XYZ file of C-alpha atoms in Angstrom:
780
model
C 62.455 118.474 113.101
C 59.418 120.833 111.891
C 55.671 118.490 112.029
C 55.433 117.464 108.345
C 51.639 117.083 106.847
C 49.621 114.067 106.480
C 50.525 112.414 102.719
C 47.250 112.640 100.073
C 46.752 110.036 97.652
C 46.631 112.295 95.252
C 49.765 114.127 95.685
C 53.303 113.299 96.319
C 55.431 115.055 99.300
C 58.820 115.960 100.075
C 60.118 116.474 103.377
C 58.309 119.714 105.299
C 56.290 121.016 102.932
C 57.688 120.894 99.437
C 55.765 118.713 96.622
C 56.919 116.808 94.170
C 56.711 114.670 90.835
C 56.204 110.729 91.751
C 59.638 110.222 90.043
C 61.382 112.354 92.454
C 59.572 111.389 95.506
C 61.081 108.048 94.804
C 64.292 109.264 95.363
C 63.524 110.885 98.533
C 61.595 107.835 99.944
C 64.190 107.052 102.826
C 63.482 110.501 104.772
C 59.903 109.870 104.519
C 60.136 105.973 105.169
C 62.032 107.052 108.032
C 59.103 109.776 109.316
C 56.146 107.420 108.362
C 56.982 103.803 109.154
C 57.511 104.432 113.187
C 54.001 104.608 113.585
C 51.610 102.725 111.417
C 48.444 104.312 111.689
C 48.258 107.784 111.001
C 45.567 110.314 112.055
C 43.153 111.283 109.827
C 43.405 114.869 108.907
C 40.159 117.166 107.381
C 40.052 117.021 103.863
C 42.603 114.141 103.957
C 43.164 110.658 103.718
C 45.443 108.649 105.610
C 48.036 106.255 103.312
C 46.940 102.551 103.886
C 50.049 100.990 105.512
C 50.483 98.489 102.683
C 50.830 101.190 100.462
C 54.150 102.313 102.205
C 54.882 98.874 102.249
C 54.649 98.745 98.684
C 56.889 101.832 98.119
C 59.548 100.332 100.358
C 59.398 97.417 98.630
C 59.538 99.647 95.158
C 62.623 101.735 96.343
C 64.112 99.055 97.560
C 63.968 97.145 94.274
C 64.907 99.792 92.263
C 67.963 101.001 94.399
C 69.101 96.982 94.251
C 69.044 97.088 90.672
C 70.571 100.492 90.297
C 73.646 99.931 92.532
C 74.168 96.117 91.489
C 74.281 97.809 87.644
C 76.479 100.563 88.387
C 78.781 99.067 90.684
C 79.434 96.219 88.633
C 79.239 93.666 91.825
C 78.004 90.256 89.492
C 80.984 91.058 86.841
C 83.289 90.842 89.923
C 81.979 87.788 91.514
C 82.075 86.363 88.489
C 85.910 87.178 88.083
C 86.801 85.993 91.371
C 84.573 82.764 90.488
C 86.721 82.256 87.151
C 89.601 82.366 89.216
C 88.618 79.885 92.036
C 90.849 77.095 90.970
C 93.982 78.884 91.616
C 92.569 80.596 94.930
C 93.436 79.282 98.811
C 91.997 79.754 101.854
C 94.103 79.731 104.678
C 92.628 80.151 108.457
C 94.399 82.697 110.244
C 95.965 81.280 113.911
C 95.382 84.882 115.800
C 97.941 82.916 118.412
C 100.702 82.532 115.987
C 100.190 85.978 114.472
C 100.233 87.716 117.660
C 103.525 86.047 118.369
C 104.698 87.051 114.977
C 103.999 90.371 115.739
C 105.510 89.903 118.888
C 108.724 89.050 117.685
C 108.972 91.666 115.418
C 108.611 94.604 117.630
C 111.539 92.819 120.026
C 113.476 93.029 117.212
C 112.819 96.782 116.804
C 113.314 97.234 120.067
C 116.269 95.703 121.263
C 117.855 97.531 118.176
C 116.954 100.643 119.726
C 118.103 99.091 123.732
C 121.431 98.450 121.618
C 121.846 101.995 120.458
C 121.097 103.259 123.955
C 123.906 100.576 125.334
C 126.682 101.893 123.166
C 126.332 105.508 124.023
C 126.153 104.314 127.728
C 129.506 102.645 127.266
C 131.104 105.713 125.475
C 130.122 107.911 128.219
C 131.097 105.896 130.414
C 134.645 105.689 129.067
C 134.723 109.147 128.399
C 133.927 109.877 131.836
C 137.006 107.609 132.998
C 139.451 108.946 130.633
C 138.937 112.771 131.655
C 140.120 114.652 134.410
C 138.286 117.285 136.055
C 139.464 120.936 134.952
C 138.023 123.861 137.052
C 139.357 125.980 135.028
C 138.269 124.481 131.754
C 137.453 126.939 128.962
C 135.470 125.496 126.117
C 132.727 126.339 123.439
C 130.195 124.206 122.402
C 126.921 124.343 120.333
C 124.103 125.477 122.905
C 120.685 125.135 121.987
C 119.411 128.122 122.634
C 122.538 130.412 121.111
C 123.558 128.618 117.833
C 123.130 131.321 115.135
C 122.547 134.157 117.206
C 124.204 137.268 116.586
C 125.102 140.520 118.047
C 123.840 143.988 117.385
C 127.335 144.196 115.178
C 126.702 140.847 113.484
C 129.248 138.724 115.406
C 127.807 135.244 116.651
C 127.343 135.744 120.498
C 129.159 133.402 122.470
C 128.260 129.835 122.506
C 126.307 130.638 119.635
C 128.605 129.516 116.568
C 127.014 129.067 112.631
C 125.503 125.805 113.254
C 124.086 123.882 110.281
C 120.279 123.465 109.857
C 117.930 121.910 107.429
C 114.636 120.598 107.830
C 114.115 116.591 107.853
C 111.287 114.808 107.586
C 111.941 111.762 109.508
C 112.410 114.464 112.557
C 108.682 115.933 111.950
C 110.315 118.226 109.318
C 112.051 120.045 111.641
C 115.349 122.286 110.549
C 118.167 119.936 112.474
C 121.911 119.022 112.201
C 122.178 115.029 111.781
C 126.011 115.666 112.167
C 126.394 116.363 115.602
C 124.705 117.370 118.852
C 124.034 120.259 120.584
C 123.601 121.180 124.480
C 120.411 122.267 125.886
C 120.314 124.089 129.598
C 117.312 125.408 131.402
C 117.762 129.046 132.560
C 118.457 128.421 136.158
C 121.311 126.212 135.325
C 124.513 128.615 134.717
C 125.914 127.562 131.529
C 129.644 128.011 132.154
C 129.666 126.234 135.746
C 132.795 124.370 135.812
C 130.626 121.159 136.249
C 128.927 121.938 133.481
C 131.700 123.048 131.324
C 133.253 119.466 131.919
C 130.537 117.037 131.518
C 129.876 119.097 128.137
C 133.349 118.270 127.411
C 133.284 114.986 127.989
C 130.526 113.941 126.526
C 131.444 115.297 123.134
C 132.569 111.851 122.795
C 128.961 110.822 122.411
C 128.717 112.685 118.731
C 130.107 109.820 116.699
C 128.196 107.130 118.761
C 124.938 109.273 117.676
C 125.776 109.339 114.397
C 127.218 105.742 113.749
C 123.768 104.597 115.649
C 121.789 106.419 113.046
C 123.284 104.963 110.214
C 123.392 101.489 111.529
C 119.445 102.327 112.296
C 117.885 104.723 110.582
C 114.567 104.427 112.127
C 116.063 106.076 115.030
C 114.899 109.140 116.006
C 116.468 111.231 118.788
C 119.121 110.257 120.898
C 120.350 111.866 123.832
C 122.391 112.281 126.636
C 120.674 113.922 130.508
C 123.606 114.921 132.633
C 123.188 114.837 136.486
C 124.440 118.246 136.509
C 121.519 120.103 134.356
C 122.391 119.761 130.735
C 120.675 117.890 128.049
C 123.074 116.833 124.976
C 120.454 116.240 122.375
C 121.177 114.447 118.526
C 120.538 115.434 115.849
C 121.338 118.833 116.871
C 118.232 121.452 116.891
C 117.692 124.873 117.697
C 115.711 125.348 121.036
C 113.090 128.317 121.041
C 112.345 129.885 124.954
C 109.080 130.612 126.061
C 107.174 133.894 125.693
C 109.331 134.880 128.706
C 112.563 134.330 127.342
C 112.621 131.082 129.783
C 113.990 127.730 129.256
C 111.838 125.681 131.916
C 113.183 122.093 130.029
C 115.089 120.418 132.911
C 115.897 117.130 131.446
C 116.422 115.564 135.424
C 112.301 116.012 135.628
C 111.515 113.989 132.667
C 110.299 110.589 133.910
C 112.827 108.650 131.718
C 115.640 110.140 133.684
C 113.980 109.244 136.809
C 113.136 106.011 136.128
C 116.129 105.392 134.757
C 118.271 107.116 138.111
C 116.139 105.317 140.407
C 114.689 101.619 140.983
C 110.741 102.048 142.265
C 110.250 103.814 145.782
C 107.509 103.570 148.332
C 107.583 107.682 149.890
C 105.740 108.828 152.868
C 105.936 112.775 152.885
C 105.498 114.192 156.337
C 105.128 118.067 156.063
C 104.818 120.206 159.463
C 101.606 122.328 159.166
C 102.373 123.969 162.808
C 101.588 127.844 163.071
C 105.629 128.179 162.936
C 105.123 127.071 159.129
C 103.367 130.127 158.313
C 104.092 132.472 155.510
C 107.001 131.993 152.735
C 107.826 128.854 154.517
C 104.407 127.323 154.071
C 104.780 128.495 150.425
C 108.322 126.867 150.169
C 107.279 123.554 151.820
C 104.554 123.442 149.493
C 106.218 123.632 146.124
C 108.876 121.224 147.972
C 106.233 118.588 147.711
C 104.880 119.518 144.862
C 108.622 118.944 143.552
C 109.003 115.599 145.056
C 105.811 114.808 143.525
C 106.725 115.483 139.809
C 110.043 113.117 140.497
C 107.633 109.995 140.815
C 106.310 107.592 138.227
C 103.909 105.140 137.536
C 106.051 102.494 139.506
C 106.151 104.497 142.611
C 103.895 104.945 145.516
C 103.485 107.740 147.850
C 101.185 109.370 150.633
C 101.579 112.497 152.392
C 100.850 113.261 155.692
C 100.597 116.342 157.596
C 101.217 116.841 161.282
C 100.903 119.741 164.000
C 99.764 118.813 167.442
C 98.001 116.190 165.492
C 98.650 113.568 162.527
C 96.079 113.865 159.544
C 96.452 112.405 155.857
C 95.864 115.110 153.373
C 93.532 112.792 151.489
C 91.682 111.259 154.446
C 90.603 108.591 151.725
C 93.788 107.222 151.360
C 94.330 107.056 155.320
C 96.961 104.115 156.145
C 97.925 102.967 152.657
C 100.157 103.940 149.563
C 98.753 104.550 146.167
C 100.380 104.365 143.100
C 101.718 107.600 141.687
C 100.171 108.399 138.826
C 99.868 111.787 137.100
C 95.957 111.281 138.469
C 96.982 111.087 142.167
C 99.666 113.029 141.814
C 97.697 116.059 141.011
C 95.591 115.230 143.390
C 97.870 115.377 145.535
C 98.976 118.919 144.867
C 95.549 120.065 144.719
C 95.300 118.852 148.751
C 98.470 120.525 149.461
C 98.113 123.690 148.497
C 94.639 123.878 150.525
C 97.134 123.069 153.596
C 97.254 125.639 156.572
C 99.093 126.201 159.778
C 97.954 126.379 163.347
C 98.886 124.503 166.406
C 102.774 122.730 167.537
C 104.760 120.242 165.710
C 105.377 116.976 166.829
C 107.456 114.895 164.924
C 107.681 111.646 166.527
C 104.043 110.570 166.115
C 104.342 111.282 162.511
C 107.383 109.576 161.830
C 105.879 106.711 164.253
C 102.637 106.660 161.122
C 104.929 106.740 158.314
C 107.336 104.028 159.671
C 104.065 101.444 159.951
C 102.643 101.984 156.757
C 105.921 101.423 155.443
C 106.364 98.360 157.445
C 102.779 97.232 156.141
C 103.254 97.411 153.036
C 106.936 96.034 152.714
C 105.210 92.554 154.791
C 102.231 92.345 152.552
C 104.750 92.795 149.370
C 102.456 95.689 148.712
C 104.025 98.906 146.595
C 107.373 98.816 144.654
C 109.152 95.751 146.824
C 111.983 98.159 146.527
C 113.290 101.189 148.076
C 111.282 102.935 150.663
C 112.010 106.961 152.236
C 110.785 109.217 154.348
C 110.619 112.851 153.404
C 110.821 114.877 156.338
C 109.696 118.768 155.357
C 109.650 120.949 158.712
C 111.351 124.187 159.794
C 113.014 122.619 162.979
C 113.020 119.397 165.132
C 113.485 120.186 168.921
C 115.088 116.441 169.453
C 116.746 113.886 167.532
C 113.965 111.195 168.058
C 116.362 108.231 168.262
C 113.986 106.224 170.415
C 111.709 106.341 167.457
C 114.385 105.256 165.023
C 115.325 102.432 167.223
C 112.082 100.921 167.152
C 111.454 101.182 163.719
C 114.400 101.675 161.554
C 117.432 100.512 163.424
C 119.867 98.369 162.839
C 118.954 97.911 159.405
C 117.745 100.954 158.198
C 115.887 99.763 155.536
C 113.927 103.140 155.060
C 116.164 106.096 154.347
C 114.983 109.058 155.417
C 115.444 112.657 153.833
C 115.173 115.931 155.530
C 114.432 118.982 154.055
C 114.730 122.468 156.910
C 112.784 124.993 155.344
C 113.810 128.830 156.009
C 117.391 130.278 156.566
C 117.188 129.734 160.413
C 120.384 127.029 161.139
C 119.210 126.312 165.038
C 118.058 122.972 164.100
C 119.968 122.365 161.566
C 122.540 119.765 163.155
C 119.633 117.800 164.413
C 117.539 117.478 161.291
C 121.745 116.457 159.505
C 122.421 113.752 162.387
C 118.426 112.392 161.707
C 119.013 111.980 157.671
C 122.877 110.794 158.101
C 121.678 108.202 160.763
C 119.124 106.864 158.158
C 120.840 106.580 155.237
C 119.326 109.943 154.005
C 120.323 113.688 152.947
C 119.762 116.647 155.140
C 118.996 119.566 152.460
C 118.190 123.255 153.572
C 115.794 124.935 151.173
C 115.882 128.599 151.758
C 113.816 130.288 148.587
C 111.074 129.105 146.029
C 114.494 128.918 143.756
C 116.221 126.509 145.771
C 113.726 123.953 146.095
C 114.492 122.029 142.656
C 118.059 122.129 142.703
C 117.645 120.610 146.303
C 114.867 117.930 145.989
C 116.676 116.380 143.163
C 119.961 115.370 145.587
C 117.553 112.710 147.237
C 117.643 110.477 143.695
C 121.129 110.486 143.762
C 121.449 109.175 147.054
C 118.702 106.485 146.452
C 120.344 105.565 143.086
C 123.530 104.943 145.124
C 123.479 100.987 145.694
C 122.000 100.627 141.880
C 125.393 102.561 140.930
C 128.191 100.845 143.007
C 126.602 98.005 142.065
C 126.988 98.682 138.399
C 123.122 97.534 137.721
C 122.429 98.795 134.030
C 118.657 98.223 134.586
C 116.641 98.709 131.106
C 113.661 100.849 131.647
C 110.992 101.676 129.226
C 108.385 104.780 129.560
C 104.425 104.832 128.924
C 103.069 106.394 126.112
C 103.586 110.414 126.401
C 103.950 112.954 124.292
C 107.132 115.361 124.215
C 104.773 118.338 124.155
C 107.071 120.688 126.018
C 110.294 119.695 123.809
C 107.794 119.803 120.552
C 106.641 123.127 121.323
C 109.849 124.789 122.303
C 111.047 123.182 118.876
C 108.109 124.446 117.235
C 107.083 121.358 115.780
C 103.506 120.686 114.049
C 102.900 117.470 114.902
C 102.330 115.534 118.262
C 102.926 111.950 118.805
C 103.053 109.035 121.167
C 106.319 108.020 122.087
C 107.871 105.538 124.555
C 111.255 105.891 125.158
C 114.200 103.410 126.170
C 116.780 105.027 129.273
C 119.886 103.512 130.788
C 121.740 105.011 133.817
C 125.434 106.247 133.133
C 127.836 105.365 136.014
C 131.335 106.958 137.107
C 133.612 103.925 136.670
C 136.571 105.927 138.159
C 138.335 104.092 140.895
C 138.567 106.903 143.318
C 135.157 107.088 143.024
C 133.241 104.219 142.590
C 132.539 103.360 146.009
C 130.845 106.919 146.447
C 128.049 105.663 144.066
C 128.242 109.044 141.302
C 125.329 109.111 138.750
C 126.572 110.774 135.744
C 123.117 111.288 134.006
C 121.076 109.212 131.750
C 121.187 108.256 128.231
C 118.154 107.596 126.174
C 116.767 106.844 122.539
C 112.281 107.840 121.538
C 110.435 105.140 120.011
C 107.441 106.776 118.465
C 104.390 104.172 118.903
C 103.094 105.004 115.407
C 106.331 103.450 113.857
C 106.242 100.241 116.486
C 102.352 99.314 115.365
C 103.556 99.143 111.512
C 104.409 95.603 112.755
C 101.216 94.469 113.224
C 99.809 95.451 110.038
C 95.827 95.845 109.546
C 95.833 94.180 106.115
C 96.483 90.907 108.290
C 93.782 91.715 110.662
C 90.683 91.830 108.432
C 87.428 94.303 108.945
C 87.364 95.172 112.387
C 90.629 93.433 113.727
C 93.052 95.469 115.534
C 96.455 95.268 117.577
C 97.005 97.063 120.848
C 99.852 97.880 123.198
C 99.779 98.565 126.881
C 102.391 98.253 129.511
C 102.275 96.347 132.657
C 100.544 98.730 134.659
C 97.748 98.537 132.563
C 97.938 101.869 131.165
C 97.361 101.831 127.195
C 100.492 102.192 124.592
C 98.356 102.039 121.376
C 94.681 101.419 120.300
C 92.329 102.590 118.425
C 90.217 103.967 120.741
C 92.805 105.562 122.418
C 92.228 109.419 121.967
C 94.932 111.506 123.566
C 94.503 114.845 121.825
C 91.456 117.359 122.113
C 91.095 120.557 119.652
C 90.905 123.762 121.562
C 90.103 126.457 118.758
C 92.501 125.632 115.793
C 95.124 123.678 117.718
C 95.353 119.889 118.927
C 96.386 119.590 122.576
C 96.819 116.473 124.673
C 94.607 115.448 127.010
C 95.413 115.715 131.075
C 95.371 112.153 131.415
C 95.956 111.139 128.021
C 98.980 108.555 129.104
C 96.922 106.770 132.079
C 94.135 105.462 130.066
C 93.639 101.670 131.565
C 93.160 98.973 129.448
C 89.699 98.619 131.063
C 88.323 101.960 129.720
C 88.772 101.106 126.268
C 88.010 97.321 126.375
C 85.089 97.654 128.648
C 83.438 94.709 128.229
C 86.304 93.080 130.066
C 84.090 93.621 133.571
C 85.336 90.166 135.341
C 89.510 92.299 134.008
C 90.283 88.435 132.456
C 91.652 89.935 129.265
C 93.683 92.624 131.815
C 94.820 90.656 134.497
C 96.113 88.049 131.497
C 98.070 90.939 129.474
C 99.402 92.702 133.240
C 101.104 89.872 133.773
C 102.705 89.117 130.704
C 100.683 85.810 129.887
C 100.385 84.150 126.682
C 96.664 83.214 125.480
C 93.526 83.757 124.058
C 89.870 85.337 125.354
C 86.536 85.795 123.499
C 84.161 88.583 124.008
C 81.205 90.299 122.633
C 81.213 93.732 121.612
C 79.462 96.565 120.719
C 81.514 98.383 118.043
C 80.520 102.389 117.479
C 80.876 103.080 113.789
C 80.476 106.698 112.124
C 81.293 108.772 115.144
C 78.431 106.819 117.242
C 75.785 107.015 115.225
C 75.581 103.398 114.534
C 76.939 100.362 116.615
C 77.761 96.991 115.470
C 77.555 93.687 117.621
C 80.419 91.503 117.243
C 82.250 88.729 118.534
C 85.797 89.313 119.062
C 88.548 86.733 119.546
C 91.681 88.328 121.256
C 95.166 86.954 121.624
C 97.565 88.334 123.281
C 101.458 87.791 124.625
C 104.314 89.769 126.266
C 107.184 91.347 124.120
C 110.188 90.230 125.401
C 112.393 91.982 127.629
C 110.246 94.722 127.830
C 107.248 95.486 130.099
C 104.946 95.578 127.510
C 101.973 93.305 125.733
C 100.619 92.827 122.611
C 96.935 91.958 121.479
C 95.578 91.454 118.627
C 91.827 91.261 117.832
C 90.174 89.065 115.124
C 86.091 89.449 114.453
C 84.454 86.336 113.626
C 82.720 86.495 110.517
C 85.119 88.894 109.244
C 89.210 88.117 110.194
C 89.196 84.280 110.236
C 90.379 83.399 106.763
C 92.690 85.248 104.104
C 92.265 84.474 100.702
C 95.365 84.032 98.858
C 95.864 84.827 94.731
C 98.116 83.635 92.721
C 99.052 86.013 89.461
C 102.439 86.707 87.502
C 103.977 89.883 88.719
C 104.108 90.702 84.602
C 100.180 90.327 84.250
C 99.724 92.237 87.739
C 102.004 94.904 86.956
C 100.525 95.741 83.729
C 97.061 95.996 85.350
C 98.196 98.047 88.546
C 99.403 100.681 86.262
C 95.532 101.642 85.136
C 94.816 105.681 85.604
C 91.800 104.630 87.689
C 93.332 102.438 90.124
C 95.171 103.818 93.410
C 96.686 102.140 96.561
C 95.675 103.157 100.002
C 98.059 105.616 100.920
C 98.384 104.967 104.521
C 99.445 101.620 104.380
C 103.052 100.502 104.292
C 103.349 98.500 101.217
C 107.197 99.669 100.842
C 109.117 101.122 103.562
C 109.619 104.960 101.760
C 110.215 107.191 105.665
C 113.859 105.815 106.182
C 116.238 106.478 102.744
C 115.863 110.561 101.833
C 115.875 109.512 98.243
C 112.257 107.202 99.232
C 110.522 109.678 100.652
C 109.571 111.130 97.888
C 107.694 108.335 96.537
C 103.778 107.738 96.819
C 103.741 103.711 97.941
C 102.102 103.245 94.243
C 105.324 104.462 92.929
C 107.559 102.407 94.947
C 105.407 99.574 94.430
C 106.114 99.798 90.809
C 110.015 100.361 91.530
C 110.533 97.586 93.679
C 108.805 95.145 91.089
C 110.344 96.304 87.934
C 113.757 95.493 89.913
C 114.381 100.062 89.755
C 115.313 100.022 93.174
C 116.697 96.931 94.709
C 117.587 99.251 97.909
C 113.355 99.048 98.605
C 112.487 96.922 101.573
C 108.425 95.728 100.444
C 105.848 93.614 102.262
C 106.008 90.849 99.363
C 102.642 89.020 100.783
C 100.798 92.775 100.919
C 102.217 93.006 97.047
C 100.954 89.338 96.151
C 97.312 89.986 97.155
C 97.726 93.388 95.541
C 98.380 92.212 92.154
C 96.080 89.561 92.444
C 93.329 91.969 93.063
C 94.557 94.397 90.324
C 93.868 91.274 87.930
C 90.907 90.481 89.266
C 89.335 93.860 89.160
C 90.986 95.149 85.788
C 87.595 94.265 83.613
C 85.862 96.677 86.128
C 87.640 99.788 84.206
C 85.736 98.608 80.768
C 82.718 98.289 82.424
C 82.141 101.276 83.887
C 83.338 103.238 81.100
C 80.830 101.080 78.741
C 78.187 102.583 81.219
C 79.254 105.952 81.150
C 79.139 105.884 77.439
C 75.766 104.689 77.056
C 74.425 107.645 79.344
C 72.054 110.260 78.441
C 70.991 113.275 79.593
C 67.720 111.940 79.892
C 68.266 108.776 81.695
C 67.103 108.574 84.820
C 70.002 107.021 87.124
C 71.807 109.670 88.669
C 74.850 108.289 89.677
C 77.928 110.062 90.127
C 80.798 107.465 90.632
C 81.440 104.280 91.414
C 84.673 102.914 93.505
C 85.733 99.765 94.997
C 88.095 98.236 97.948
C 90.028 95.413 98.459
C 91.140 93.716 101.888
C 94.902 94.654 99.881
C 93.934 98.213 100.063
C 93.468 99.031 96.120
C 91.338 101.226 94.985
C 89.398 101.429 91.750
C 87.113 104.590 91.129
C 85.545 105.757 87.647
C 83.399 108.999 87.135
C 79.959 108.666 84.993
C 79.869 113.004 85.352
C 82.216 115.418 85.088
C 84.496 116.162 88.119
C 82.449 119.437 88.601
C 79.211 118.048 88.849
C 79.489 114.969 91.266
C 77.269 115.660 94.439
C 78.238 115.424 98.014
C 75.713 112.821 98.603
C 75.590 109.461 100.331
C 77.289 106.097 98.902
C 74.950 102.920 98.555
C 77.643 99.587 98.909
C 77.293 96.529 98.416
C 79.776 94.257 100.657
C 81.009 91.260 98.734
C 82.130 89.143 101.496
C 83.092 86.111 99.674
C 85.216 88.010 97.899
C 86.256 90.413 100.531
C 85.732 93.604 98.720
C 83.292 96.842 99.203
C 81.731 98.058 95.879
C 80.287 101.089 95.922
C 77.637 103.470 93.792
C 77.754 107.259 94.703
C 73.693 108.403 93.554
C 73.585 111.766 92.028
């Protein structure tokens, strides 16, 4: 800011050199006071005298008094107070029980999520029954709707093979994407042949899911995407959609790499990856080995634990800080490992035995100390050869129980050591595979998931899994969606029930359905939480699903993109006053209770800070790994004002032209039924109250509050109109617009000048806390 001259006693000065008349000076006083008040003793400038502090105080008092009188007059706050006072006999004050509130929200969320689980269970039953009745036909010829090829024509104008006409229409429920809600379509990654017999038989069998998809959606219109990801690589998605390849014409999306597929297909696991970095691994072999490790890491999730050991003539951890332990396979650790693996260099002679011993010791230690996943344990051996079978190591550390599975990956085209590596895998309940090229890694790595899933398949344990929050940006990008939303997915595995294959434990695939967290959080409406109140969700790993301070996107040019680690933000990173992690620990453990903390709440993008005392109430959501928290701020969210008015009287005042309702609040559900989507919230409320649309679902408690607020605030329209009629061109007020907002989301607004003259200046407001009102006036 430029240096400003000293005020003289005979002149009035506007900021930095602009001289003004006395009345204008008064209107600019906030700027001048901000400049002068920090230093009460101003130096004398030659020819001028300083302004005494008493004079500055007088200016401030005068300005404050005039501002208060102006805002009070034009806001109509005194009239509003009187109207609430008149209504006092019919008012009730209800104290909010935070614990009961969070339990009610949790029950509502549980009910909603249970419906999603039931939809997925019906898909599992249909898929398993269809497979039971299907006989594999190696020469099957079958045309299906390929998501990439649908509606595509050749040069002669004929539809290409697997690309028949497929009706697509824009649907607001599916982010305005062009979809077909009558049937599903099938997507395959580029590296999967779309006419492979396994693919054709699987697609043909899964056609039985089409009527179930439609029936699920009709029964629960809040459902979004439903899908079946096959173990052979195809992905059946409902509603059907056109899939767009990337700029290189490649479809990289493989459902088997998605977190929901991997978590549903296997149980949590502890993995130690052993990679050979001896001299024989140089060149392409090392590149294939690194790519194999990266592919394995991509199959791990938040519930898995991992470490990587490189060996030649000695053993060393790729991350020395993780020596002797396993770390959670979250996104941060996976990416860190990838960077370290990429920097590995080859040298020396490969001695496998000491690396195996180190891996077994880590896994044994974690198992005995009840750490890690407490479930499957495995060693991944990645090498170009083994000079012996290391039977003595397995006898000491793994036999006879064979609690640790050993998977062997032979790198390169040489088969000299294939028998030994195959023996190691087969005698330790693992799987052997050879990876000769970079392209082989994806398919061959995926085999270990099928092996780990066998006990679950044989026992037919249909575990229900819920994923952490994520944005399916890959799916959204390829289908040209314009919005990025946080999702969680519920998924279940699909098994073969055929008697002849049941003992083999064949996993057919995984079915799933997405749940938008925005829809879930609507069940914890803001109006019940008061000013500064909010609700949030986190997983049993401590990661945030939904929180007001979770900001998962950043702007790059004109586009919004997900931050790299947006779905692994810990609760302690947003509720950072919880330094002892009392709140975090209780919520991770699924406890029900409360906790209080003094917090600092930033406002206006961090320009101001409020010092508040928050009461936190929390409980788990049954049959999910999620916990729900509700925050009520003392002095703001502890009480609810309950009014009483008739529908007729309230409707009359609700139809005033100056009245609107908060557009992002849910008074009535308008986004499910296509006939309701065109309605504004106010239009939907009116149709519900008049009985014009009995099919509408509305929040009747919120509507009662809105009707009461409409009646009490109705006199404001006449008050503001009278003020506007008495304003002349020569009057001094300089007020453009006044408006008020209530806790129920009702908004009233009155212009004192033409809309073209409304300035872009700041608002002054009065908060009538005893009446839950915010009344504002905007100076000109």
